[in-house]
Short mmCIF file of C-alpha atoms in Angstrom, two decimals:
data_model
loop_
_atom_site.label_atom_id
_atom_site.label_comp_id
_atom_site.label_asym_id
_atom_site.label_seq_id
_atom_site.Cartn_x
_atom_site.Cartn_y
_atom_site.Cartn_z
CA UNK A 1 -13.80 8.28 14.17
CA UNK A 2 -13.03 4.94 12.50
CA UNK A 3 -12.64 2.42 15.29
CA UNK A 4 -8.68 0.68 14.78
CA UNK A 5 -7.24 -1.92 16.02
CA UNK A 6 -3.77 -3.47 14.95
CA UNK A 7 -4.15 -7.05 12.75
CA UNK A 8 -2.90 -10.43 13.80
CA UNK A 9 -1.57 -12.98 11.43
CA UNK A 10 -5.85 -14.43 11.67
CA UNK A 11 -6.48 -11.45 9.90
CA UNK A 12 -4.48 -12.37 6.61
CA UNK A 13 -7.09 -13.77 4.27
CA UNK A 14 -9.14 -10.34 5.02
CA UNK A 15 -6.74 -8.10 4.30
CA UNK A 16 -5.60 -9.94 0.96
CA UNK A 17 -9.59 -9.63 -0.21
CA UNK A 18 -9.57 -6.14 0.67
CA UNK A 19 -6.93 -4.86 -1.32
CA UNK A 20 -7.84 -7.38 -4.17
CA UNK A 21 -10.83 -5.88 -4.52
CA UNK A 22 -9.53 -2.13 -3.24
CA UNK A 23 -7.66 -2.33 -5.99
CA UNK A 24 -8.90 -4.04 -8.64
CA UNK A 25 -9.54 -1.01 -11.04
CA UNK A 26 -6.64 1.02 -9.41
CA UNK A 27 -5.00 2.89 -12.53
CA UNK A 28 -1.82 1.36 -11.81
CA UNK A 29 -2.20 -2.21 -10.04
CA UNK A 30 -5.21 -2.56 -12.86
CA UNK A 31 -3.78 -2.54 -15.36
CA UNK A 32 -0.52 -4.27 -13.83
CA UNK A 33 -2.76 -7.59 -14.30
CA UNK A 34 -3.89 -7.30 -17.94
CA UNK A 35 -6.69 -10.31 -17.94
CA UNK A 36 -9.55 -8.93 -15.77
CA UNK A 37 -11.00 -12.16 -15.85
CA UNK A 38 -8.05 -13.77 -14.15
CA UNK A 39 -7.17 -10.22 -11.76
CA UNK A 40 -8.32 -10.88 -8.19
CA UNK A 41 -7.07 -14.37 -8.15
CA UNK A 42 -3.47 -13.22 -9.77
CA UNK A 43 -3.25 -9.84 -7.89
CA UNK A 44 -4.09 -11.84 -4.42
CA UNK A 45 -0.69 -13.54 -5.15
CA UNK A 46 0.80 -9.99 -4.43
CA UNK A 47 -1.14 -8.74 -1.91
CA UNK A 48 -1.09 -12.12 0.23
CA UNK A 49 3.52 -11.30 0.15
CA UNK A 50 3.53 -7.84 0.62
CA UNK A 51 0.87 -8.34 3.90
CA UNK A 52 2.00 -11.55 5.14
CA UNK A 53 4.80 -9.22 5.50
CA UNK A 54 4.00 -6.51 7.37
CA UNK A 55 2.13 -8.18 9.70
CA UNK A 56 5.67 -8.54 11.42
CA UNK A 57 5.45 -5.05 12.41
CA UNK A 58 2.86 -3.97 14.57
CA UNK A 59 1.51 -0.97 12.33
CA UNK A 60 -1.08 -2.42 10.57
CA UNK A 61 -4.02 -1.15 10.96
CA UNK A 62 -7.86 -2.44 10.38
CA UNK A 63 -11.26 -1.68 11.02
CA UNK A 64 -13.45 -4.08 13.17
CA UNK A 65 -13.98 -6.30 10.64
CA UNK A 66 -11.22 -5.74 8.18
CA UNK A 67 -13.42 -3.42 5.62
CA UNK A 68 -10.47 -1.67 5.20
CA UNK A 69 -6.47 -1.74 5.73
CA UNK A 70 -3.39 0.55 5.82
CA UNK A 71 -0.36 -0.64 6.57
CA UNK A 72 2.68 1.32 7.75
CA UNK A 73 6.20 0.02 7.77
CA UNK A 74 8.16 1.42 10.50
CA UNK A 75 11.67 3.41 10.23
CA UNK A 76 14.46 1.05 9.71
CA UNK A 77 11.75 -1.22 8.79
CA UNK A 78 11.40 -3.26 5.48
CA UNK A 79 8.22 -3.38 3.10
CA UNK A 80 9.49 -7.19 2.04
CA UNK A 81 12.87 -8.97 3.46
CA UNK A 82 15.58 -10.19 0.72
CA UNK A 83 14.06 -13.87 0.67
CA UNK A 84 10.49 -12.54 -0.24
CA UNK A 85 11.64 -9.91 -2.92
CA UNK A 86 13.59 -12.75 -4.52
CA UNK A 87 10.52 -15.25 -4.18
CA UNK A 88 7.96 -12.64 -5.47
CA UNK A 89 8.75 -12.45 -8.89
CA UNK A 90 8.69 -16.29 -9.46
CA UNK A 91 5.16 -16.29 -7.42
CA UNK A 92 4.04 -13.44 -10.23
CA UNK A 93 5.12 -15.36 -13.21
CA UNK A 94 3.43 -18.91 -12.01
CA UNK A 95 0.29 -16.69 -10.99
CA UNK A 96 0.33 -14.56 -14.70
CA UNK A 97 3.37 -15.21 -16.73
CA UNK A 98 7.34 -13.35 -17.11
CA UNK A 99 6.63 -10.47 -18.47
CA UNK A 100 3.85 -9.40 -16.87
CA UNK A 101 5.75 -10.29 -13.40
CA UNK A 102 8.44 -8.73 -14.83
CA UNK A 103 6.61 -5.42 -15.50
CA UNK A 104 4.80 -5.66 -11.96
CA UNK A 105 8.59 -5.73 -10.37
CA UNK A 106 10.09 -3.05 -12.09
CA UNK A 107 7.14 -0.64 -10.48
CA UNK A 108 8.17 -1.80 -7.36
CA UNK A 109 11.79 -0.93 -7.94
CA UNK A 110 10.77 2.86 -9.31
CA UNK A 111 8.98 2.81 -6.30
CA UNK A 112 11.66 1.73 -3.45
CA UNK A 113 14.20 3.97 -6.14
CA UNK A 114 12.41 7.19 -5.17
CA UNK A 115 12.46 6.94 -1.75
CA UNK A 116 13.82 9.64 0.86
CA UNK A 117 16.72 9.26 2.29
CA UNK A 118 16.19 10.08 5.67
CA UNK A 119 13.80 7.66 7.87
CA UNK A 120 10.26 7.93 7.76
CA UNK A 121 6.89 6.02 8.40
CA UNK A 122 5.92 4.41 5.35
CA UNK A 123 2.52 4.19 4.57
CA UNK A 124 2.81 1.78 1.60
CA UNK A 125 -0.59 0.36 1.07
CA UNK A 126 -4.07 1.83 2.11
CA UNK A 127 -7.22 -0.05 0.57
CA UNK A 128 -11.08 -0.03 1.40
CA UNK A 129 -13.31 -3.06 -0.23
CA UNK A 130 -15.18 -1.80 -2.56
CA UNK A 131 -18.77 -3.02 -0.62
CA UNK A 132 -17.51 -0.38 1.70
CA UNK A 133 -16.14 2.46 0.15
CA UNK A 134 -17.52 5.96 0.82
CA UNK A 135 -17.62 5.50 4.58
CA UNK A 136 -14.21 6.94 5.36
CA UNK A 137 -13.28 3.96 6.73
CA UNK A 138 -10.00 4.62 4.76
CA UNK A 139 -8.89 7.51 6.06
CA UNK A 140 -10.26 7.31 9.36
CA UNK A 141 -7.62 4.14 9.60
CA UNK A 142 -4.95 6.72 8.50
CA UNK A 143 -5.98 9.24 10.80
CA UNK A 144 -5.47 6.96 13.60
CA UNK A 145 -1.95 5.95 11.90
CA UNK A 146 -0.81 9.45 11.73
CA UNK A 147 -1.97 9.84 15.77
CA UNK A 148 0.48 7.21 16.55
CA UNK A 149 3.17 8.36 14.42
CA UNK A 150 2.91 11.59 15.77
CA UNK A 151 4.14 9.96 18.59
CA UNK A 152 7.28 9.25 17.46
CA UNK A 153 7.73 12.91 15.88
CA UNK A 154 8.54 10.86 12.63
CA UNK A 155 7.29 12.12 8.94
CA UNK A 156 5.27 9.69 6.70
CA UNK A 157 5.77 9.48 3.18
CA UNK A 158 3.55 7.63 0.84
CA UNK A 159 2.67 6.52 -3.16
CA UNK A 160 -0.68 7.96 -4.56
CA UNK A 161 -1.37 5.53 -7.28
CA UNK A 162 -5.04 7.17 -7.79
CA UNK A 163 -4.71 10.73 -8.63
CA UNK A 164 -8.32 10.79 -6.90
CA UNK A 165 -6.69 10.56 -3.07
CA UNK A 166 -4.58 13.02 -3.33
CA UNK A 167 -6.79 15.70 -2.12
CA UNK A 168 -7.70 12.80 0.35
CA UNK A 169 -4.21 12.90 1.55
CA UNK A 170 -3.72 16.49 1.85
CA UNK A 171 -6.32 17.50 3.88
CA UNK A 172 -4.25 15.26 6.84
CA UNK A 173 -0.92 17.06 5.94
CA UNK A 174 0.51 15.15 2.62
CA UNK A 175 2.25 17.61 0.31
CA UNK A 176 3.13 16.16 -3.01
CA UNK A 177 6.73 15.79 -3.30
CA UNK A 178 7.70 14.05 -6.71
CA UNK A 179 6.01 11.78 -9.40
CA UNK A 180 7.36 8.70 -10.54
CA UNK A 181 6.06 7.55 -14.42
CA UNK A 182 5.13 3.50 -14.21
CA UNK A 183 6.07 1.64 -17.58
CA UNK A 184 2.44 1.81 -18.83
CA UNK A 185 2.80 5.11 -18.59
CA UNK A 186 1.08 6.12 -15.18
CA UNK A 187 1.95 8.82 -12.99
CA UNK A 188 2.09 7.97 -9.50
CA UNK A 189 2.53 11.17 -6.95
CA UNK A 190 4.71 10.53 -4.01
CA UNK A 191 3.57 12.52 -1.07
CA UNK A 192 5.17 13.65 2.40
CA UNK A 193 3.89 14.74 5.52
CA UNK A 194 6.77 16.19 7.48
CA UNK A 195 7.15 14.81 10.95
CA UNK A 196 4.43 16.80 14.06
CA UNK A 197 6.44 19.76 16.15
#
């Protein structure tokens, strides 16, 4: 079992250089920042808002050291507030330029556009660094997510941007429920896993 505890704000620069390099040849946030030479440091912009901003919640998740991350937004809960969606786009285009920004919004709004309507945990991101992948330091974080969820007696609902994790996700009760087409052309599966009895 992957030994979890929940982060602190100290934990912030971690987290960002996980999922910078958790992500970096992710078939959709790849490609979302076309220069590879210039990816961790632009992608970092986006990865620094959207964990700065869960860290107001106390559902994300790390391992000891902060090899890996999964972060769960709460019911009722917001991935960003108003203020940081509006600031995000203009942090994108001084980090890469407007269109690419522009492009890395509108996945974001397909995203939050195929969302369930009723509430539901919201496992939004889930990265491993890539000098420790193969561990299941991943998945043990979500297993010890789901535990607490359970909890609640609240479903989960999540984006598989890799078509790789979706067996991943299924074997701890994610069905597929939809797919939602990025504007490079990517197929992202959105998954459920209905709430424990």
């Amino acid at each position: 079992m992957t030994s979890a505890r929940v982060a602190t704000s100290t934990d912030l620069d971690a987290i960002v250089a996980t999922f910078t390099s958790a992500f970096f040849h992710d078939p959709v946030w790849g490609p979302a920042f076309p220069d590879e030479r210039r990816r961790a440091g632009q992608a970092a912009v986006m990865w620094r808002v959207y964990a700065a901003s869960a860290l107001r919640y106390p559902w994300t998740l790390v391992t000891p050291d902060v090899e890996a991350a999964a972060v769960f937004i709460p019911p009722g809960g917001v991935e960003l507030t108003e203020e940081e969606a509006a600031g995000l786009e203009g942090r994108l285009a001084a980090a890469t330029d407007a269109g690419t920004a522009r492009a890395i919004m509108v996945v974001g709004e397909r995203f939050e556009a195929a969302h369930p309507a009723e509430p539901f945990f919201y496992l939004t991101v889930l990265g491993t660094h890539a000098d420790h992948r193969g561990k299941g330091l991943g998945m043990g974080l979500v297993a010890e997510g789901l535990t607490r969820v359970d909890a609640f007696g609240a479903p989960v609902y999540l984006e598989s941007t890799n078509p790789a994790n979706n067996k991943r996700y299924e074997s701890v009760g994610f069905v597929p429920r939809d797919e939602i087409v990025t504007p490079g052309g990517q197929v992202v599966t959105t998954m459920w896993r209905p709430a424990a009895r």
